[in-house]
Short mmCIF file of C-alpha atoms in Angstrom, two decimals:
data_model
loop_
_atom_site.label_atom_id
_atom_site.label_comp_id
_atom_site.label_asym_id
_atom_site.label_seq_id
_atom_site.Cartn_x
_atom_site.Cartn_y
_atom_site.Cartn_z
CA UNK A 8 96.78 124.85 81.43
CA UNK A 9 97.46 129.08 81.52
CA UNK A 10 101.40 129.84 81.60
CA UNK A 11 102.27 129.79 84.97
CA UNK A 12 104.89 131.55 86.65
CA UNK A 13 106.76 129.21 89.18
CA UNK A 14 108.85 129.89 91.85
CA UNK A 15 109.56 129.41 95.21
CA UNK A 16 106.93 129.64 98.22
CA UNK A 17 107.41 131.45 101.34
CA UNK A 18 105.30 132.03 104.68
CA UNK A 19 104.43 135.50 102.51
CA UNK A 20 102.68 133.71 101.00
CA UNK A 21 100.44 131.70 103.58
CA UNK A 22 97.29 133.55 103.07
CA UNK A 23 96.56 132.75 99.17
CA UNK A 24 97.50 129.49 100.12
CA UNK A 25 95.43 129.14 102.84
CA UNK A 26 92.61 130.56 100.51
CA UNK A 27 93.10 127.70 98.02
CA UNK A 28 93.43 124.77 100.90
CA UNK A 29 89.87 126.00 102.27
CA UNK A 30 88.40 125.74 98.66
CA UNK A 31 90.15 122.56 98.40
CA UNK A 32 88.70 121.23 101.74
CA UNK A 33 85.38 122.62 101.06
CA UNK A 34 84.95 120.18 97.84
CA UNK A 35 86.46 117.08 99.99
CA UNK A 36 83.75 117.85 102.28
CA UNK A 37 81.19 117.56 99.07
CA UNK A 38 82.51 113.71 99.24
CA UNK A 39 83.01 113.25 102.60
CA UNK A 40 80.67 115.28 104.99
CA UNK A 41 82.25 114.92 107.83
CA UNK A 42 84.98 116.81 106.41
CA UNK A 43 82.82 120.16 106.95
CA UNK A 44 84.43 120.12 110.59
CA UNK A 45 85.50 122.53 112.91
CA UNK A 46 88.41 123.11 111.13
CA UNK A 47 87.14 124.05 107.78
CA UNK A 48 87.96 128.04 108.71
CA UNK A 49 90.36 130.27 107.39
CA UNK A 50 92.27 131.05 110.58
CA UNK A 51 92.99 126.73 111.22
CA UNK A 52 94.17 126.65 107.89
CA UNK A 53 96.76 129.74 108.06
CA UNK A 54 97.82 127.90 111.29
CA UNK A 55 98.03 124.93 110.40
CA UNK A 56 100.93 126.16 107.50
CA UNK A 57 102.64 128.88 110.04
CA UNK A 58 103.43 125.88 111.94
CA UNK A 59 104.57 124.41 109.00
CA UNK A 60 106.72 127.07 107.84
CA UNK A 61 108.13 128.14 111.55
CA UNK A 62 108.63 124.41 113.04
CA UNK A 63 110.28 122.55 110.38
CA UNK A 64 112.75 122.94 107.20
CA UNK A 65 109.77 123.25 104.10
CA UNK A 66 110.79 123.87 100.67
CA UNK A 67 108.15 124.72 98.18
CA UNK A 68 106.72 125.93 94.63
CA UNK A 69 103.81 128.28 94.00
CA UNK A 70 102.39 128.66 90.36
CA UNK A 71 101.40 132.37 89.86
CA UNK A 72 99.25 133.69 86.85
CA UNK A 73 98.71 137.71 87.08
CA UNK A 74 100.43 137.80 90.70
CA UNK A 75 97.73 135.43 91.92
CA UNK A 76 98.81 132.13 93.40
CA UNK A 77 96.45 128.93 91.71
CA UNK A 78 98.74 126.32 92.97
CA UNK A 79 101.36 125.17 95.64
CA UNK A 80 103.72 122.02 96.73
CA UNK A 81 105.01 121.95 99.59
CA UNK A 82 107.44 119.52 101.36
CA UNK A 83 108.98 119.54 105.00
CA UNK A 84 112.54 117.99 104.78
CA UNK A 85 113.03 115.26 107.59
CA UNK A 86 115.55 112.36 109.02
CA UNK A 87 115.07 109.29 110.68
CA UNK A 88 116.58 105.91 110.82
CA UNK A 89 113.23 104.06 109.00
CA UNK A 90 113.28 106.53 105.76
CA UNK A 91 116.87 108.20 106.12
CA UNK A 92 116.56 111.69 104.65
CA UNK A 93 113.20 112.38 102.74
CA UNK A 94 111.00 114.65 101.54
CA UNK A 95 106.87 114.57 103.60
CA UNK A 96 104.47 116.30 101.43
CA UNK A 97 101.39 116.83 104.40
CA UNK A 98 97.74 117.02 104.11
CA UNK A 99 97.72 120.22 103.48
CA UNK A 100 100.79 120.46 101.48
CA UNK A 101 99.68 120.85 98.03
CA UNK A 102 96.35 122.63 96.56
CA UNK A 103 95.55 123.71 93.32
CA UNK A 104 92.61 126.43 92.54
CA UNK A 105 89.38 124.31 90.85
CA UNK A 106 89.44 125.57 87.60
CA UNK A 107 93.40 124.25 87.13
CA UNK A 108 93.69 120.56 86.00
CA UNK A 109 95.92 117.61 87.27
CA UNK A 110 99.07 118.88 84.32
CA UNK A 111 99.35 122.06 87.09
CA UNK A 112 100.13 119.39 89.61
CA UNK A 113 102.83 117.42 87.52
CA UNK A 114 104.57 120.74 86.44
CA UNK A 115 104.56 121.82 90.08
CA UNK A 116 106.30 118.71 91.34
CA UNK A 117 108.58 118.70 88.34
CA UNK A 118 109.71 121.99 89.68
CA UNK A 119 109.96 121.33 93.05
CA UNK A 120 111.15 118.18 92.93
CA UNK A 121 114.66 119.40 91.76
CA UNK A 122 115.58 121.48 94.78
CA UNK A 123 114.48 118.43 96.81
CA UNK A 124 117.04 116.40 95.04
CA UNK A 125 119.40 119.14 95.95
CA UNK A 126 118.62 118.75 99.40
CA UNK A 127 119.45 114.83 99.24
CA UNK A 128 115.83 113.95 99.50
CA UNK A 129 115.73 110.91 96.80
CA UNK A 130 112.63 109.55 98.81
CA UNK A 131 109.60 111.92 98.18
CA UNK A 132 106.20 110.70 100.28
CA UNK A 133 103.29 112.97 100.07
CA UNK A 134 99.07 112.35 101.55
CA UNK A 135 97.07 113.51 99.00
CA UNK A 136 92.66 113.66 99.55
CA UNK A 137 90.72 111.78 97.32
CA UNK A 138 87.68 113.80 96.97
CA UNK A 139 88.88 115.13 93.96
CA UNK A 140 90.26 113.06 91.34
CA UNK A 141 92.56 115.66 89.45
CA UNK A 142 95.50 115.34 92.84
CA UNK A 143 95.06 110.90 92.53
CA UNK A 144 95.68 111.28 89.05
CA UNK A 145 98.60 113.56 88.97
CA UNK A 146 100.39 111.59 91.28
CA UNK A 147 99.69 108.50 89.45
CA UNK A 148 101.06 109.86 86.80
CA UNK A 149 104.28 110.83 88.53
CA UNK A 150 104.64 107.35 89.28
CA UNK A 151 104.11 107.64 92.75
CA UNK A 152 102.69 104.34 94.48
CA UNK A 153 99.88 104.14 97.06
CA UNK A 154 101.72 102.42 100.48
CA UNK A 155 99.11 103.58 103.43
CA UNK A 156 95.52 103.95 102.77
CA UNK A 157 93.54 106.65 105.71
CA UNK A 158 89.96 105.99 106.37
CA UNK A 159 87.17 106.70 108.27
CA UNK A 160 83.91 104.94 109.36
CA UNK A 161 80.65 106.67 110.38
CA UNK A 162 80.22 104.60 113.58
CA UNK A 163 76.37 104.55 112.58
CA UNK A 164 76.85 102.88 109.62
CA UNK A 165 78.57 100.22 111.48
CA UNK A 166 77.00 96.55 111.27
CA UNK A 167 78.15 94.26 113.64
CA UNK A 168 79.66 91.10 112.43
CA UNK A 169 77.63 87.83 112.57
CA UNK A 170 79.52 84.05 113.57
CA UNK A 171 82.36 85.70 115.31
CA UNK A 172 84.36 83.43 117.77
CA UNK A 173 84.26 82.37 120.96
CA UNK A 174 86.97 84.04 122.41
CA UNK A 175 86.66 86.53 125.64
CA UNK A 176 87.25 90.02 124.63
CA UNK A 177 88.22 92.45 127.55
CA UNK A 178 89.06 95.25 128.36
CA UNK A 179 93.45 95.14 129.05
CA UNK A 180 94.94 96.24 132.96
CA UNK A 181 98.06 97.04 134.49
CA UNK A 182 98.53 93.12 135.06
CA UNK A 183 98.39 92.25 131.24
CA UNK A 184 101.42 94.10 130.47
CA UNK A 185 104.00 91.09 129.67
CA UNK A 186 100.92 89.94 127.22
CA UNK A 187 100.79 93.38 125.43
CA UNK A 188 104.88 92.86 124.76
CA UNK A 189 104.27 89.53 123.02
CA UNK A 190 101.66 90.87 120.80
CA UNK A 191 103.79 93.30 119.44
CA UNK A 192 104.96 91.46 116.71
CA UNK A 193 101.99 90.26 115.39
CA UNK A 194 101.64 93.60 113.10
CA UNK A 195 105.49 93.70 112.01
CA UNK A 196 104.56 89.48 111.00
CA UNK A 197 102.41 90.67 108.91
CA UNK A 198 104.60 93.41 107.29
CA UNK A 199 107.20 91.03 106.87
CA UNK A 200 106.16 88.68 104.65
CA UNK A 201 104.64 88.71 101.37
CA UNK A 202 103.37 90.76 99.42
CA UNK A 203 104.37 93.65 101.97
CA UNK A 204 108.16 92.98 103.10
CA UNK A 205 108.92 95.45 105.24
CA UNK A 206 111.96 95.35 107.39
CA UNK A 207 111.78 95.21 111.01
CA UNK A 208 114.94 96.50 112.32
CA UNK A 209 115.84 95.21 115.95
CA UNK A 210 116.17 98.52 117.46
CA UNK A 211 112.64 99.46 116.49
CA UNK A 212 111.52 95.73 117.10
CA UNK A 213 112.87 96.11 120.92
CA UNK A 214 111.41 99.97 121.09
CA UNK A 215 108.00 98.87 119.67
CA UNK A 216 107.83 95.81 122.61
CA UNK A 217 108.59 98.37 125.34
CA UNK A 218 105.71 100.64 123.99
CA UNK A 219 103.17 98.08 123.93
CA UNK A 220 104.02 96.73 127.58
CA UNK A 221 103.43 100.47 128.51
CA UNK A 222 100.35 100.76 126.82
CA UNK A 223 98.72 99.86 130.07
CA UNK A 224 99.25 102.71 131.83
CA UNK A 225 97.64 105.46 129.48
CA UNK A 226 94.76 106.77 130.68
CA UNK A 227 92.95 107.33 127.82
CA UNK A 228 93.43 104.44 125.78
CA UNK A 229 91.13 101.42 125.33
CA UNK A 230 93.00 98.21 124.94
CA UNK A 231 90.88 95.28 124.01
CA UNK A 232 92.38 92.01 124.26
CA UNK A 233 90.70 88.40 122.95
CA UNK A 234 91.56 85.50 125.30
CA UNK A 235 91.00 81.67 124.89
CA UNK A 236 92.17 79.06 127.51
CA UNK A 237 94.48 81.52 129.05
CA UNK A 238 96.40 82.37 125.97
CA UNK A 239 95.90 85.66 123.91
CA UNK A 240 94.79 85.47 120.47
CA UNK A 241 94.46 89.31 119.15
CA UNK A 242 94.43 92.71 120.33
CA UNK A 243 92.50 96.20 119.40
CA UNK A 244 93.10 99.95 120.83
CA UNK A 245 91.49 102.71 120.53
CA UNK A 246 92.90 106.38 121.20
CA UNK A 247 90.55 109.52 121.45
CA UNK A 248 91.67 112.09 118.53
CA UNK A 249 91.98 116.02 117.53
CA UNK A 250 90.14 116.58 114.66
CA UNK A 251 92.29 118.64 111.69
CA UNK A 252 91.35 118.72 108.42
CA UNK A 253 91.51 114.93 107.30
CA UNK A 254 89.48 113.69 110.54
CA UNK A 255 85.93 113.99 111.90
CA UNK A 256 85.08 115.95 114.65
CA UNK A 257 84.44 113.85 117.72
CA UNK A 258 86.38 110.81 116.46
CA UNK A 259 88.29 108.17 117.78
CA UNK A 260 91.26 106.30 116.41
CA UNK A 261 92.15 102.89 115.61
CA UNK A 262 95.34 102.80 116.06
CA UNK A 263 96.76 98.84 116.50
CA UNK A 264 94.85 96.10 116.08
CA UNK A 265 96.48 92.28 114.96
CA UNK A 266 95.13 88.56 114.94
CA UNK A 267 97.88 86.06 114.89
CA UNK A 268 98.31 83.74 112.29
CA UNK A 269 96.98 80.98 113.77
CA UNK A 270 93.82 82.70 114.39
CA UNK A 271 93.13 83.85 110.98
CA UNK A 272 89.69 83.00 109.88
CA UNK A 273 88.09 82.35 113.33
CA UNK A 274 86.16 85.08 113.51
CA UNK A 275 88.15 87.00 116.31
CA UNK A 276 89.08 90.33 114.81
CA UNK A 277 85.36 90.36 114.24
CA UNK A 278 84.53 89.92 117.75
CA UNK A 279 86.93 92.70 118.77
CA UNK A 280 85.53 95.15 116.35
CA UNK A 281 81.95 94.33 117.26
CA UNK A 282 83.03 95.03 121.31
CA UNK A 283 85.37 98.48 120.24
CA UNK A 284 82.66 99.73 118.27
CA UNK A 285 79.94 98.87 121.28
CA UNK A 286 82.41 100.81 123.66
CA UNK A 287 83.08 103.26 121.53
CA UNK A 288 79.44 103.99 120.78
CA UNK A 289 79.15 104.33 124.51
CA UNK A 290 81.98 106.84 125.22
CA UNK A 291 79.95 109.16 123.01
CA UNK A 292 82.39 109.28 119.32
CA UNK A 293 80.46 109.61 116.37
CA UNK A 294 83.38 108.25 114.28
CA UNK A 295 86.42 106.16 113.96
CA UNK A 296 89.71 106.68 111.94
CA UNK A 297 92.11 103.87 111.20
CA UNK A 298 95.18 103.42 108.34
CA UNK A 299 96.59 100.51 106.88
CA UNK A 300 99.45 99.41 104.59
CA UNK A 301 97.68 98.77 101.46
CA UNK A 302 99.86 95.71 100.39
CA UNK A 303 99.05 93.97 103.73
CA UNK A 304 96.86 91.41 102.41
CA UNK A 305 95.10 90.80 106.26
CA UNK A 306 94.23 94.15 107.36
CA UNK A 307 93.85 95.68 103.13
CA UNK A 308 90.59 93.47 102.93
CA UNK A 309 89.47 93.33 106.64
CA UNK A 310 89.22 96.95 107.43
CA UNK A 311 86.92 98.19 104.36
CA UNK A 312 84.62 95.30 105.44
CA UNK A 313 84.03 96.98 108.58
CA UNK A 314 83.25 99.75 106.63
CA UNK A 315 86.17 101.88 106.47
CA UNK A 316 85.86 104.57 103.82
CA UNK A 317 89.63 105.69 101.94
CA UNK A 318 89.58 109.79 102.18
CA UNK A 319 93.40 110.28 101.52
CA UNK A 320 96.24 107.98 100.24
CA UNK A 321 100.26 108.39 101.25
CA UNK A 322 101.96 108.16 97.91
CA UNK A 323 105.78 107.26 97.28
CA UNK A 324 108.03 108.05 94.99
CA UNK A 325 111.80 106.66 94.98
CA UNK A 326 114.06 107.99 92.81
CA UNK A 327 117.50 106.83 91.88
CA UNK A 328 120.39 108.26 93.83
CA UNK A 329 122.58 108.44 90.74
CA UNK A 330 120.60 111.13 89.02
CA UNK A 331 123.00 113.31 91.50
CA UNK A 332 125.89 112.79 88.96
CA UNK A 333 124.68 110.84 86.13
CA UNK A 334 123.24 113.15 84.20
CA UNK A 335 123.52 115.10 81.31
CA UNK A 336 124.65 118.07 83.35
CA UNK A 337 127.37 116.67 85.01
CA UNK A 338 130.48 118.11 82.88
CA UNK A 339 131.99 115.53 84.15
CA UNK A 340 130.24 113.06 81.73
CA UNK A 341 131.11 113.26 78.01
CA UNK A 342 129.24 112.35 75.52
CA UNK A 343 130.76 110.44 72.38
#
């Protein structure tokens, strides 16, 4: 790696950076074609990190060599009562120019990462593409942890499942609602237990059950539920989308989908993704986008055998609160 000058980023300098996220997105689109989108343009991209820059509290490091900027990190600081006070490192919050190697990456978050612990940010999450290997890498090598896989299916590469169930899949009305709220915790089930353990805390359990009753009375959602005897067994919907510079053009999201327990096996998340994929075919999208918590046993095996593709990761990082005053330059620490 060249010496680098580092130091800190500013809207200033949006247009090199802009310039490298292009040339970044122009290689993931090597990968993954339908990442040559209508997006892939130099005026989305110096939008796309205005907005950045002018809507929310981003603190970031450029690496300069002759004046000219070959790298940046950038991270929006945010609150909320699932991740407290964190550090979110967006899709197009880091680039590097494609003759630099992964160590450009490392040295940029070891830079950048110390004004984020001056912020209080101790939790640092960050989406990085996976059409090139250097930005995996350097993460990896930051110990940072894949939690949520994104991918994407080519809806003509889908092949619809053989021995699915029995059950009746339709198409969810205004009358289903009270079903919709008892579905909602099939996904946080799964979350909860092993190997994934996530928390559900009860305000977000009782906000989450509200949403899903409502769910019903969006216009342009598609809400598939499987029925046997009366009683639902799963659930599937589907959301139109804006393409940016991770998603297809013309694509349409996955958003929830759940089986319960007891239905595990039976074939009838199969027979809901053979009926959202016929209806979505119909409607015209050419593909579909979904995400999943990669430690979630059920939906970490189920959705690449639809024929989900990974094209970016969200990596964590937690580090330990007490490097705010144990350290070695705390002069309040003395060494023996």
């Amino acid at each position: 790696m060249k010496i680098c000058e580092f130091k800190p980023i500013s809207i200033d300098d949006i247009p090199a950076m802009a310039d490298l996220l292009i040339h970044r997105q122009s290689f993931e689109g090597e990968v993954f074609p339908f990442l040559k989108n209508s997006c892939l343009n130099v005026k989305y991209a110096t939008d796309i990190l205005g907005k950045l820059f002018v809507n929310n509290k981003v603190i970031g490091i450029g690496a300069f060599t002759n004046n000219e900027l070959v790298g940046y990190i950038i991270g929006e600081i945010k609150i909320d009562t699932l991740r407290g006070r964190h550090v979110w490192v967006p899709y197009e919050g880091i680039a590097i120019r494609m003759d630099q190697s992964s160590e450009l990456i490392r040295n940029l978050y070891a830079k950048v990462s110390v004004v984020w612990l001056e912020q209080g940010c101790f939790m640092h999450y960050t989406i990085i593409p996976l059409g090139n290997q250097v930005y995996y890498d350097a993460y990896q090598r930051l110990s940072f942890f894949i939690q949520q896989v994104h991918g994407v299916m080519n809806m003509e590469d889908y092949k619809p499942f053989e021995n699915v169930s029995d059950a009746e899949i339709r198409v969810a009305n205004k009358m289903d609602s009270e079903m919709m709220g008892k579905m909602s915790s099939i996904i946080q089930s799964y979350h909860n237990s092993a190997p994934t353990f996530e928390p559900a805390l009860p305000e977000v359990v009782l906000d989450m059950k509200a949403a899903y009753k409502s769910i019903v009375e969006e216009n342009d959602e598609t809400f598939l539920i499987a029925i046997r005897d009366m009683k639902e067994l799963g659930f599937q919907e589907y959301c139109p989308i804006t393409s940016d510079l991770m998603t297809p053009d013309n694509g349409v999201e996955l958003g929830i989908a759940g089986t319960y327990y007891s239905q595990m096996g039976r074939g009838v998340g199969k027979k809901l993704m053979n009926e959202g994929c016929r209806i979505m075919k119909e409607k015209g999208y050419n593909s579909m986008i979904t995400d999943w918590r990669i430690t979630n046993l059920a939906s970490s095996t189920f959705w690449p055998k639809c024929g989900f593709k990974p094209v970016a990761y969200r990596m964590v990082r937690y580090i330990n609160s007490n490097i705010a005053w144990a350290n070695f330059n705390n002069p309040s620490i003395k060494l023996l």
